[in-house]
Amino acid sequence: MIKNDATLALSKTEMKEYGYKVIDAIVEHFETQSNKLPVALATREEMDHTFLEQAPELGADADEVLEFVLQKVMTKSSIVSHPKMYSFVPGPSNYISTMADTLATGFNVFSGGWTASPAAAEIEIVTMNWLLGLFGFPTKKGGGIFTSGGSMANLTAIVTARQVKCGEDFSKAVIYLSDQAHSSNIKAIRIAGFSRKQIRIIPTDSEFKFALNKLKNAIAKDRLKGLQPFCLIATAGTTNTGTVDPLAAMAKICKSEDIWFHIDGAYGAAAVLSEKGKKALKGIEKADSLTVDPHKWFFQPYEIGCLLVRNHKWLKSTFTEKPEYLRDVEGNPSEINFFDHGIELTRRFRALKFYMSIKTFGLKEFRKAISYNIEIAEATESYLRKSPNWEVTSPATLAVINFRYNPIGNQLSEKKLDALNQYISKKMVASNESMLVTTVLNKQVVLRMCLINPRTTFQDIKETLEMCEQFAEEKPLT
Ligand SMILES: *Cc1c(COP(=O)(O)O)cnc(C)c1O
């Protein structure tokens, strides 16, 4: 008789007590996060000192391990859902989706194939249809897939574009993107097997938009050289400035040149839910493929990205392989196996949190939150413009604004202004009071706020700006 007592199981009472402690900790975090300091900094040395050990041969008390994690791990992670988290792209999240993720993990739903979970596949189909509809994509023919994030969605897009436009031989293929495109695109292009010689980085104009004339020149020159322009990547909401490229004009170029049109909307696409955003995103419906990143401005917890395509067959013809051990699960073509539509076989049930949060709050609630974000960024812009101390570098666009400290009448050189703004950011981050870091625009060091947290108030922003002014005044200006 083979007997096993290593089942990795807890008793029902133990599971409940442990689970309630976890939920209590999460709820406490949701309740108190705004009053905590958003920035958590630590050195490798400090972290090694806390955590470094050999994998223990013998286990410890579950509560003690949990307590250790709550005390030492969670407190040393910056709070990306904090109202004063302005940098990178914040992750405002929401509680319903948090619980949905817990359910998906708790039931360990396999979201790869229809046979393993028809309901998970159906919910991915349904939520994908919602997204196709929101972006004006064909809902019958169109398709898509949830990924871990925007980077994976962009990779899925590039591989699909390569397959559909070039087939097996892509040695002459050329791909175009702007100097404001997100770095994940270059990463994806490199992973997909293209050399740097096949990538054209086109400059942007004074408003950080794709320079169309330069793009047309580049395409024409490449054709003269006997190369194959095959893919153009536009950005709908650049990470730096929120800028939307001239989508409709770019779509036209793609159509006449037979080029795949990918739009990276990882940051900005969700703005389609607001009136202003919808206007700014005009032309987004013309893409062949579109990256959306629900763990950004759709307020989902990590990880959920999404790729939409005009024709679902493109995904299937790119990613289907037929190994013997999967032959019994092929099924009816309408019953989608998402492992045939993307890179991953085993996939967590990402669609559930998107589904449950939209069912619970309704699209209206999302529309209100996103409209509020856009408006508060615009209010910040007018506040800065009216101040003698601040200069707006790029106006509020899809809730992103860039500015710098540059008080009127000062005699500082550009170099000194750069140093001053860098100093303000450094002092701010070191104070842990708010996450406000710099970026570089027009060769100037500027401060950047990405205001997609619906719990960020104008008062929060004012407090942060006043703190910046204090730091600046303390610094000797020599
Ligand atoms: C954030 C972002 C990405 C990458 O998405 P991840 O979810 O971080 O992988 C790609 N493109 C743009 C424009 C982004 O803002």
Coordinates of C-alpha atoms and ligand atoms in Angstrom, one line a residue:
M1 CA 0.0 0.0 0.0
I2 CA 1.4 3.3 -1.0
K3 CA 0.3 5.9 1.5
N4 CA 0.9 9.7 1.2
D5 CA 0.4 12.2 3.9
A6 CA 1.9 15.1 1.9
T7 CA -1.3 16.5 0.4
L8 CA -0.4 20.2 0.9
A9 CA -3.9 20.5 2.5
L10 CA -5.3 22.4 5.4
S11 CA -8.4 21.5 7.5
K12 CA -11.6 23.3 6.7
T13 CA -11.3 25.4 9.9
E14 CA -7.7 26.3 9.2
M15 CA -8.5 27.3 5.6
K16 CA -11.3 29.6 6.8
E17 CA -9.3 31.2 9.5
Y18 CA -6.4 31.7 7.3
G19 CA -8.5 33.0 4.4
Y20 CA -10.4 35.5 6.7
K21 CA -7.0 36.9 7.8
V22 CA -6.0 37.4 4.2
I23 CA -9.3 39.1 3.3
D24 CA -9.0 41.3 6.5
A25 CA -5.6 42.4 5.4
I26 CA -6.7 43.3 1.9
V27 CA -9.8 45.2 3.1
E28 CA -7.6 47.0 5.7
H29 CA -5.3 48.0 2.9
F30 CA -8.1 49.3 0.7
E31 CA -9.4 51.3 3.6
T32 CA -6.1 52.8 4.8
Q33 CA -4.0 53.0 1.6
S34 CA -4.7 56.7 1.0
N35 CA -3.3 57.6 4.5
K36 CA -0.1 55.6 4.0
L37 CA 3.0 56.9 2.3
P38 CA 3.0 55.7 -1.3
V39 CA 6.7 55.3 -1.9
A40 CA 8.6 52.3 -0.5
L41 CA 12.3 52.4 -1.0
A42 CA 14.9 49.8 0.0
T43 CA 18.4 48.8 -1.0
R44 CA 19.3 45.3 -2.1
E45 CA 21.4 45.0 1.0
E46 CA 18.4 45.8 3.2
M47 CA 16.2 43.4 1.4
D48 CA 18.8 40.6 1.5
H49 CA 19.1 41.3 5.2
T50 CA 15.3 40.7 5.6
F51 CA 14.7 37.8 3.3
L52 CA 17.9 36.0 2.2
E53 CA 17.9 32.4 3.4
Q54 CA 18.1 28.8 2.1
A55 CA 14.8 27.1 1.2
P56 CA 13.7 25.7 4.5
E57 CA 13.5 21.9 4.7
L58 CA 10.9 22.1 7.4
G59 CA 7.8 24.3 7.3
A60 CA 6.8 26.9 9.8
D61 CA 3.5 28.1 11.3
A62 CA 1.2 29.4 8.6
D63 CA 0.1 32.5 10.6
E64 CA 3.7 33.4 11.3
V65 CA 4.6 33.2 7.6
L66 CA 1.5 35.3 6.7
E67 CA 2.3 37.9 9.4
F68 CA 5.9 38.1 8.2
V69 CA 4.8 38.7 4.6
L70 CA 2.3 41.4 5.7
Q71 CA 4.9 43.1 7.8
K72 CA 7.9 42.8 5.6
V73 CA 6.8 42.4 2.0
M74 CA 3.7 44.5 1.6
T75 CA 5.2 47.4 3.4
K76 CA 8.2 47.4 1.1
S77 CA 6.1 47.7 -2.1
S78 CA 5.1 51.1 -3.4
I79 CA 1.3 51.7 -3.3
V80 CA 0.5 52.1 -7.0
S81 CA -3.2 52.7 -6.2
H82 CA -2.3 55.6 -3.9
P83 CA -3.8 59.0 -4.8
K84 CA -0.3 60.5 -4.8
M85 CA 1.2 57.9 -7.1
Y86 CA 1.6 60.1 -10.2
S87 CA 4.4 58.4 -12.0
F88 CA 4.8 55.7 -14.6
V89 CA 1.3 54.4 -15.1
P90 CA -0.5 54.0 -11.7
G91 CA -2.5 50.9 -11.0
P92 CA -5.7 52.2 -9.3
S93 CA -7.3 48.7 -9.2
N94 CA -10.7 47.9 -7.7
Y95 CA -12.0 45.5 -5.0
I96 CA -14.4 43.5 -7.1
S97 CA -11.7 42.6 -9.6
T98 CA -9.4 41.8 -6.7
M99 CA -11.9 39.3 -5.4
A100 CA -12.6 38.0 -8.9
D101 CA -8.9 37.2 -9.3
T102 CA -9.0 35.4 -5.9
L103 CA -11.9 33.3 -7.2
A104 CA -10.2 32.5 -10.5
T105 CA -7.1 31.4 -8.5
G106 CA -9.2 29.6 -5.8
F107 CA -10.9 27.4 -8.4
N108 CA -7.7 27.3 -10.4
V109 CA -9.7 27.7 -13.6
F110 CA -7.8 26.6 -16.7
S111 CA -8.5 29.3 -19.3
G112 CA -6.7 27.6 -22.3
G113 CA -9.3 25.4 -24.0
W114 CA -13.0 25.1 -24.4
T115 CA -13.1 21.5 -23.1
A116 CA -11.3 22.4 -19.8
S117 CA -13.6 25.3 -19.1
P118 CA -16.4 26.3 -21.6
A119 CA -17.6 29.1 -19.3
A120 CA -14.1 30.7 -19.0
A121 CA -13.8 30.6 -22.8
E122 CA -17.3 32.0 -23.2
I123 CA -16.6 34.8 -20.8
E124 CA -13.5 35.7 -22.7
I125 CA -15.5 35.7 -25.9
V126 CA -18.2 37.9 -24.4
T127 CA -15.9 40.4 -22.8
M128 CA -13.8 40.5 -26.0
N129 CA -17.1 41.4 -27.9
W130 CA -17.7 44.2 -25.4
L131 CA -14.2 45.6 -26.2
L132 CA -14.6 45.1 -29.9
G133 CA -17.9 47.1 -29.7
L134 CA -16.4 49.9 -27.6
F135 CA -13.6 50.4 -30.1
G136 CA -15.8 50.1 -33.2
F137 CA -14.2 46.9 -34.4
P138 CA -16.3 44.4 -36.4
T139 CA -17.9 42.3 -33.7
K140 CA -18.7 39.3 -35.9
K141 CA -15.4 38.9 -37.7
G142 CA -13.2 40.5 -35.1
G143 CA -11.5 38.7 -32.2
G144 CA -8.9 39.1 -29.5
I145 CA -7.2 37.6 -26.5
F146 CA -6.4 38.6 -23.0
T147 CA -2.7 38.6 -22.2
S148 CA -0.6 39.2 -19.1
G149 CA -0.2 42.9 -20.1
G150 CA 0.5 45.4 -22.9
S151 CA 3.9 44.1 -23.7
M152 CA 2.6 40.6 -24.4
A153 CA -0.3 42.1 -26.4
N154 CA 2.2 44.0 -28.5
L155 CA 4.3 40.9 -29.0
T156 CA 1.2 38.9 -30.0
A157 CA 0.4 41.7 -32.5
I158 CA 3.8 41.8 -34.1
V159 CA 4.0 38.0 -34.5
T160 CA 0.5 38.0 -36.1
A161 CA 1.4 40.9 -38.4
R162 CA 4.6 39.1 -39.5
Q163 CA 2.7 35.9 -40.2
V164 CA -0.2 37.5 -42.1
K165 CA 1.9 40.0 -44.1
C166 CA 5.2 38.1 -44.7
G167 CA 4.7 34.4 -44.1
E168 CA 7.9 32.5 -43.5
D169 CA 10.3 34.9 -45.2
F170 CA 10.5 38.2 -43.5
S171 CA 14.1 39.0 -44.3
K172 CA 13.1 42.1 -46.3
A173 CA 10.3 43.3 -44.0
V174 CA 10.5 46.7 -42.5
I175 CA 8.5 48.1 -39.5
Y176 CA 7.9 51.7 -38.6
L177 CA 7.3 53.3 -35.2
S178 CA 7.9 56.8 -33.6
D179 CA 10.4 57.9 -31.1
Q180 CA 7.6 58.2 -28.6
A181 CA 6.4 54.5 -29.1
H182 CA 6.7 52.4 -25.9
S183 CA 9.9 50.4 -25.5
S184 CA 7.9 47.1 -25.4
N185 CA 7.3 47.4 -29.1
I186 CA 11.0 47.3 -29.9
K187 CA 11.4 44.5 -27.5
A188 CA 8.6 42.6 -29.3
I189 CA 10.1 43.3 -32.7
R190 CA 13.4 42.0 -31.5
I191 CA 11.8 38.9 -30.0
A192 CA 9.9 38.2 -33.2
G193 CA 13.3 37.9 -34.9
F194 CA 13.8 41.1 -36.7
S195 CA 17.2 42.8 -36.8
R196 CA 17.7 46.4 -35.8
K197 CA 18.2 47.2 -39.5
Q198 CA 14.6 46.3 -40.1
I199 CA 13.3 48.9 -37.7
R200 CA 12.6 52.6 -38.6
I201 CA 12.2 55.0 -35.7
I202 CA 10.5 58.0 -37.1
P203 CA 10.8 61.4 -35.3
T204 CA 7.7 63.1 -33.8
D205 CA 6.6 66.6 -34.4
S206 CA 6.5 69.5 -31.9
E207 CA 3.4 68.0 -30.4
F208 CA 5.0 64.6 -30.0
K209 CA 2.9 63.1 -32.8
F210 CA 4.1 60.8 -35.5
A211 CA 5.6 63.0 -38.3
L212 CA 3.7 61.8 -41.3
N213 CA 5.8 63.4 -44.0
K214 CA 8.9 61.7 -42.6
L215 CA 7.0 58.4 -42.5
K216 CA 6.0 58.7 -46.1
N217 CA 9.6 59.4 -47.1
A218 CA 10.9 56.4 -45.2
I219 CA 8.3 54.1 -46.7
A220 CA 9.1 55.3 -50.2
K221 CA 12.9 55.0 -49.8
D222 CA 12.5 51.5 -48.4
R223 CA 10.4 50.5 -51.4
L224 CA 13.1 51.9 -53.8
K225 CA 15.6 49.7 -52.0
G226 CA 13.5 46.6 -52.7
L227 CA 12.5 46.2 -49.1
Q228 CA 9.0 45.3 -47.8
P229 CA 7.3 47.9 -45.5
F230 CA 4.9 45.6 -43.7
C231 CA 3.9 47.1 -40.3
L232 CA 3.3 50.5 -38.8
I233 CA 2.8 51.0 -35.1
A234 CA 0.9 54.1 -33.9
T235 CA 0.4 55.0 -30.3
A236 CA -3.0 56.0 -28.9
G237 CA -1.9 57.7 -25.8
T238 CA 1.9 57.8 -25.5
T239 CA 3.2 56.9 -22.1
N240 CA 5.2 60.1 -21.9
T241 CA 2.7 62.7 -22.8
G242 CA -0.7 61.0 -23.5
T243 CA -0.4 62.0 -27.2
V244 CA -2.5 60.3 -29.8
D245 CA -0.9 59.9 -33.2
P246 CA -2.9 61.0 -36.3
L247 CA -4.6 57.6 -36.4
A248 CA -7.0 58.2 -39.4
A249 CA -4.2 59.6 -41.6
M250 CA -1.9 56.7 -40.7
A251 CA -4.7 54.2 -41.4
K252 CA -5.0 55.7 -44.9
I253 CA -1.3 55.3 -45.5
C254 CA -1.4 51.7 -44.4
K255 CA -4.3 50.9 -46.6
S256 CA -2.8 52.4 -49.8
E257 CA 0.6 50.8 -49.0
D258 CA -0.8 47.4 -47.9
I259 CA 0.8 47.8 -44.5
W260 CA -0.4 46.2 -41.2
F261 CA -1.7 48.9 -38.9
H262 CA -1.1 48.2 -35.2
I263 CA -2.2 50.7 -32.6
D264 CA -0.6 50.5 -29.2
G265 CA -3.4 51.8 -26.9
A266 CA -2.0 50.2 -23.8
Y267 CA -2.0 53.5 -22.0
G268 CA -4.7 55.6 -23.6
A269 CA -7.3 53.3 -25.4
A270 CA -9.6 53.1 -22.3
A271 CA -10.3 56.8 -22.7
V272 CA -12.8 55.8 -25.4
L273 CA -15.3 55.5 -22.6
S274 CA -15.3 59.3 -22.1
E275 CA -16.6 61.9 -24.5
K276 CA -13.3 63.7 -24.8
G277 CA -11.3 60.6 -25.0
K278 CA -13.5 59.2 -27.8
K279 CA -12.9 62.4 -29.8
A280 CA -9.2 62.2 -29.3
L281 CA -9.1 58.5 -30.3
K282 CA -10.9 59.0 -33.6
G283 CA -9.5 56.5 -36.1
I284 CA -8.8 53.8 -33.6
E285 CA -11.4 51.7 -35.2
K286 CA -9.3 51.5 -38.3
A287 CA -6.5 49.4 -36.8
D288 CA -5.8 45.8 -37.9
S289 CA -4.7 45.1 -34.3
L290 CA -5.1 47.1 -31.1
T291 CA -3.4 46.7 -27.7
V292 CA -5.5 47.6 -24.7
D293 CA -4.2 47.2 -21.2
P294 CA -7.1 46.8 -18.7
H295 CA -4.7 46.8 -15.7
K296 CA -4.0 50.4 -16.5
W297 CA -7.0 52.7 -17.1
F298 CA -9.7 50.0 -16.9
F299 CA -8.8 49.9 -13.2
Q300 CA -8.0 46.2 -13.1
P301 CA -5.4 44.6 -10.8
Y302 CA -2.3 43.1 -12.5
E303 CA -2.1 41.1 -14.8
I304 CA -4.5 41.8 -17.7
G305 CA -3.6 43.1 -21.1
C306 CA -5.6 42.6 -24.3
L307 CA -5.0 42.4 -28.0
L308 CA -8.0 43.0 -30.4
V309 CA -7.8 42.1 -34.1
R310 CA -10.1 42.9 -37.0
N311 CA -10.3 39.3 -38.1
H312 CA -10.1 36.5 -35.5
K313 CA -8.8 34.1 -38.1
W314 CA -5.5 35.9 -38.1
L315 CA -4.8 34.8 -34.6
K316 CA -5.8 31.3 -35.2
S317 CA -3.8 30.9 -38.4
T318 CA -0.7 32.4 -36.6
F319 CA -0.8 30.5 -33.4
T320 CA -2.3 27.1 -34.1
E321 CA -0.1 24.1 -33.7
K322 CA -1.6 20.6 -33.4
P323 CA 0.3 18.4 -31.0
E324 CA -1.1 14.8 -30.5
Y325 CA -1.9 15.2 -26.8
L326 CA -4.3 18.1 -27.6
R327 CA -6.1 16.3 -30.5
D328 CA -9.1 15.3 -28.4
V329 CA -9.9 18.8 -27.3
E330 CA -10.1 20.5 -30.8
G331 CA -13.9 20.6 -30.8
N332 CA -16.3 22.7 -32.8
P333 CA -14.7 25.8 -34.4
S334 CA -17.1 28.2 -32.7
E335 CA -15.9 26.8 -29.4
I336 CA -12.7 28.8 -29.1
N337 CA -9.6 27.3 -27.7
F338 CA -7.7 30.4 -26.6
F339 CA -4.4 28.4 -26.6
D340 CA -4.8 28.5 -30.4
H341 CA -5.1 32.3 -30.4
G342 CA -2.0 33.4 -28.6
I343 CA 1.3 32.4 -27.1
E344 CA 0.3 30.7 -23.8
L345 CA -1.3 27.2 -23.4
T346 CA -2.0 27.3 -19.6
R347 CA -3.6 30.6 -18.9
R348 CA -5.2 32.0 -15.8
F349 CA -8.8 33.2 -16.0
R350 CA -8.1 36.9 -16.6
A351 CA -11.4 37.6 -18.3
L352 CA -13.3 37.0 -15.0
K353 CA -12.2 40.2 -13.2
F354 CA -13.0 42.3 -16.3
Y355 CA -16.4 40.6 -16.5
M356 CA -17.3 40.9 -12.9
S357 CA -16.2 44.5 -12.4
I358 CA -18.1 45.7 -15.5
K359 CA -21.2 43.7 -14.5
T360 CA -21.0 45.0 -11.0
F361 CA -20.2 48.7 -11.6
G362 CA -21.6 49.1 -15.1
L363 CA -19.8 50.9 -17.9
K364 CA -21.3 54.1 -16.6
E365 CA -19.2 54.1 -13.5
F366 CA -16.1 53.5 -15.6
R367 CA -17.1 56.4 -18.0
K368 CA -17.5 58.7 -15.0
A369 CA -14.1 57.8 -13.5
I370 CA -12.3 58.2 -16.8
S371 CA -14.0 61.6 -17.5
Y372 CA -13.0 62.7 -14.0
N373 CA -9.4 61.7 -14.6
I374 CA -9.3 63.8 -17.9
E375 CA -10.9 66.7 -16.2
I376 CA -8.6 66.8 -13.2
A377 CA -5.6 66.8 -15.4
E378 CA -7.0 69.7 -17.3
A379 CA -7.7 71.6 -14.0
T380 CA -4.1 70.9 -13.0
E381 CA -2.9 72.4 -16.3
S382 CA -4.8 75.6 -15.8
Y383 CA -3.6 75.8 -12.2
L384 CA 0.0 75.5 -13.3
R385 CA -0.5 78.0 -16.1
K386 CA -1.8 80.6 -13.6
S387 CA 1.1 80.1 -11.3
P388 CA 4.3 82.3 -11.6
N389 CA 6.4 79.3 -10.7
W390 CA 5.4 76.7 -13.2
E391 CA 5.6 76.1 -16.9
V392 CA 3.6 73.6 -18.8
T393 CA 5.7 71.5 -21.2
S394 CA 3.0 69.3 -22.7
P395 CA -0.7 70.1 -22.0
A396 CA -3.1 67.8 -20.2
T397 CA -3.7 65.0 -22.7
L398 CA -5.6 61.8 -21.8
A399 CA -4.9 62.6 -18.1
V400 CA -1.1 63.0 -18.5
I401 CA 0.6 66.4 -18.0
N402 CA 4.2 67.4 -18.1
F403 CA 5.6 70.6 -16.5
R404 CA 8.6 72.1 -14.9
Y405 CA 9.5 74.5 -12.2
N406 CA 10.7 77.7 -13.9
P407 CA 9.7 80.8 -11.9
I408 CA 9.2 84.0 -13.9
G409 CA 12.2 86.4 -13.8
N410 CA 14.8 83.7 -12.9
Q411 CA 18.1 83.8 -14.7
L412 CA 18.8 80.1 -14.6
S413 CA 20.4 78.3 -17.6
E414 CA 18.6 75.3 -19.1
K415 CA 21.2 73.1 -17.4
K416 CA 20.4 74.6 -14.0
L417 CA 16.7 74.3 -14.6
D418 CA 17.2 70.6 -15.4
A419 CA 19.1 70.1 -12.2
L420 CA 16.5 72.0 -10.2
N421 CA 13.6 69.9 -11.5
Q422 CA 15.6 66.7 -11.0
Y423 CA 16.3 67.9 -7.4
I424 CA 12.6 68.5 -6.7
S425 CA 11.7 65.0 -7.9
K426 CA 14.6 63.4 -5.9
K427 CA 13.5 65.2 -2.7
M428 CA 9.9 64.3 -3.3
V429 CA 10.6 60.6 -3.8
A430 CA 13.0 60.5 -0.8
S431 CA 10.3 62.0 1.4
N432 CA 8.0 59.1 0.4
E433 CA 5.1 61.6 0.3
S434 CA 4.4 61.2 -3.4
M435 CA 5.8 59.3 -6.4
L436 CA 6.7 62.1 -8.8
V437 CA 9.5 61.4 -11.2
T438 CA 10.9 63.2 -14.2
T439 CA 11.0 62.4 -17.9
V440 CA 12.8 64.2 -20.8
L441 CA 10.9 66.2 -23.4
N442 CA 12.5 68.5 -26.0
K443 CA 15.7 67.8 -24.1
Q444 CA 14.3 69.3 -20.9
V445 CA 14.0 67.5 -17.6
V446 CA 10.3 67.8 -16.7
L447 CA 8.0 66.5 -14.0
R448 CA 5.2 64.2 -15.2
M449 CA 1.8 63.4 -13.7
C450 CA -0.3 60.5 -14.9
L451 CA -3.7 61.1 -13.2
I452 CA -5.7 57.9 -13.8
N453 CA -6.6 57.3 -10.2
P454 CA -10.2 58.2 -9.6
R455 CA -9.4 58.7 -5.9
T456 CA -6.8 61.5 -6.6
T457 CA -8.3 64.8 -5.6
F458 CA -7.4 68.3 -6.7
Q459 CA -6.3 68.9 -3.1
D460 CA -3.8 66.0 -3.3
I461 CA -2.3 67.5 -6.5
K462 CA -2.1 71.0 -4.9
E463 CA -0.4 69.6 -1.8
T464 CA 2.2 67.9 -4.0
L465 CA 2.9 71.0 -6.0
E466 CA 3.2 73.1 -2.9
M467 CA 5.7 70.6 -1.5
C468 CA 7.6 70.8 -4.8
E469 CA 7.8 74.6 -4.5
Q470 CA 9.1 74.3 -0.9
F471 CA 11.9 72.0 -2.1
A472 CA 12.8 74.3 -4.9
E473 CA 12.9 77.3 -2.6
E474 CA 15.2 75.5 -0.2
K475 CA 17.7 74.7 -2.9
P476 CA 20.5 77.2 -3.3
L477 CA 20.2 78.4 -6.9
T478 CA 23.8 78.7 -7.7
Ligands
LIG1 C1 2.4 50.3 -20.3 C2 2.5 50.4 -21.7 C3 2.9 49.2 -22.5 C4 3.4 48.0 -21.7 O1 2.3 47.3 -21.1 P1 2.6 46.4 -19.8 O2 1.3 46.0 -19.3 O3 3.4 47.2 -18.8 O4 3.4 45.2 -20.3 C5 3.0 49.3 -23.8 N1 2.6 50.4 -24.5 C6 2.3 51.5 -23.8 C7 1.9 52.7 -24.6 C8 2.2 51.5 -22.5 O5 1.8 52.7 -21.8

